[in-house]
Amino acid sequence: MRILIVEDDPSVADGILDGLSTASFVTKHVSTGAEAIVAISDFEPDLVLLDLGLPDMDGTDVCREIRKSSLVPIIVVSARDEEIDRVIALEIGADDYVVKPFGMRELVARIKAVVRRSTAAETLAEAWPAEREFGPLRIDTRAIRVTLSGNEVHLTPKEFELLVYLTQDPGAVYRRAEILHDVWDTNWYGTTKTLDAHVAAIRKKLGDPTWIESVRGVGFRFGVPT
Ligand code: CA
């Protein structure tokens, strides 16, 4: 597995490089956001470890930029241990978040979990028809595209994943814990808030809150508004 490490602090980068080589990962290290964006197409990583504090660009902008062309799993690495950063990390399309300082064993476990989830999501997407329609809503899992009455709906990768997840079985109630486990990592802090924020964002983009109905105290249910 190929891992791109985007980190400007040489001592942190050396530690990660050592640890990941020991775990038999193929690594490439860059120290700026601009180099990171180039490496996405040159190195074709299977996963990106992205430091948020970079000398040339903010890590959040690097993440957004990568997401314009790639769904490669991204783990944000940061010293800023604040709730807001975790929420931002998810909203900009990162898959997980680790806070410095962290142990190598923890990092390797997170990498494996993220890769496992992204592989599971791909398998799920492959098992389904690429295009499915729910009334005026059309979801194309191959093109990663959602349209509503023919108009494109711009979802973040996580919003897309959540919507696809809920549409597996329209009308069925998915429990919060179940959604968090399957769509996010369970060791994430503030996930309940994050889940609500993502549901709210999807409802807003679909223009009708009843696409995703809240089932009080339980979770959420997808359905075509009547
Ligand atoms: Ca840094």
Coordinates of N, CA, C and O in Angstrom, one line a residue, residues 3 16 23 37 104-105 113 116 122 154 159 167 172 186-187 210 214 221:
I3 N 1.5 5.2 0.7 CA 1.0 6.3 1.6 C 1.8 7.5 1.3 O 3.0 7.6 1.3
I16 N 7.2 9.2 11.4 CA 6.1 8.6 10.6 C 6.7 7.7 9.6 O 6.3 6.5 9.4
A23 N 6.0 -1.1 9.2 CA 4.7 -1.7 8.9 C 4.6 -2.1 7.4 O 3.5 -2.5 7.0
I37 N -0.4 18.1 -3.9 CA -1.4 18.0 -5.0 C -0.8 17.3 -6.2 O -1.4 16.5 -6.8
M104 N 2.7 5.2 17.0 CA 2.7 4.6 15.6 C 1.7 3.5 15.6 O 1.1 3.3 14.5
R105 N 1.5 2.8 16.7 CA 0.6 1.7 16.6 C -0.9 2.2 16.4 O -1.6 1.6 15.6
A113 N -8.0 0.9 9.4 CA -9.4 1.0 9.5 C -10.0 1.8 8.3 O -11.0 1.5 7.8
R116 N -9.9 -0.2 5.1 CA -10.9 -1.2 5.2 C -12.3 -0.6 4.9 O -13.0 -1.2 4.1
E122 N -16.4 0.7 -1.6 CA -16.3 0.4 -3.0 C -17.0 -0.9 -3.4 O -17.6 -1.0 -4.4
H154 N -24.6 19.2 -5.5 CA -23.2 19.0 -5.1 C -23.0 18.6 -3.7 O -23.2 19.4 -2.8
E159 N -21.1 13.4 2.5 CA -22.5 13.5 2.4 C -23.0 12.5 1.3 O -24.1 11.9 1.5
T167 N -30.0 5.2 1.4 CA -30.8 4.8 0.3 C -30.7 3.3 0.1 O -31.4 2.7 -0.9
A172 N -36.5 2.1 5.6 CA -35.9 1.4 6.8 C -35.3 2.4 7.7 O -34.7 3.4 7.2
T186 N -15.8 4.6 14.6 CA -16.5 4.7 15.9 C -15.6 5.4 17.0 O -16.1 5.9 18.0
N187 N -14.3 5.5 16.7 CA -13.4 6.2 17.7 C -13.3 7.7 17.5 O -12.5 8.4 18.0
T210 N -37.8 16.3 4.2 CA -38.5 15.0 4.4 C -37.8 13.9 3.6 O -38.2 12.7 3.7
S214 N -36.2 12.2 10.5 CA -35.6 11.8 11.8 C -36.6 11.0 12.6 O -37.8 11.3 12.6
R221 N -34.4 7.8 8.5 CA -35.0 7.0 7.5 C -35.1 7.8 6.2 O -35.4 9.0 6.2

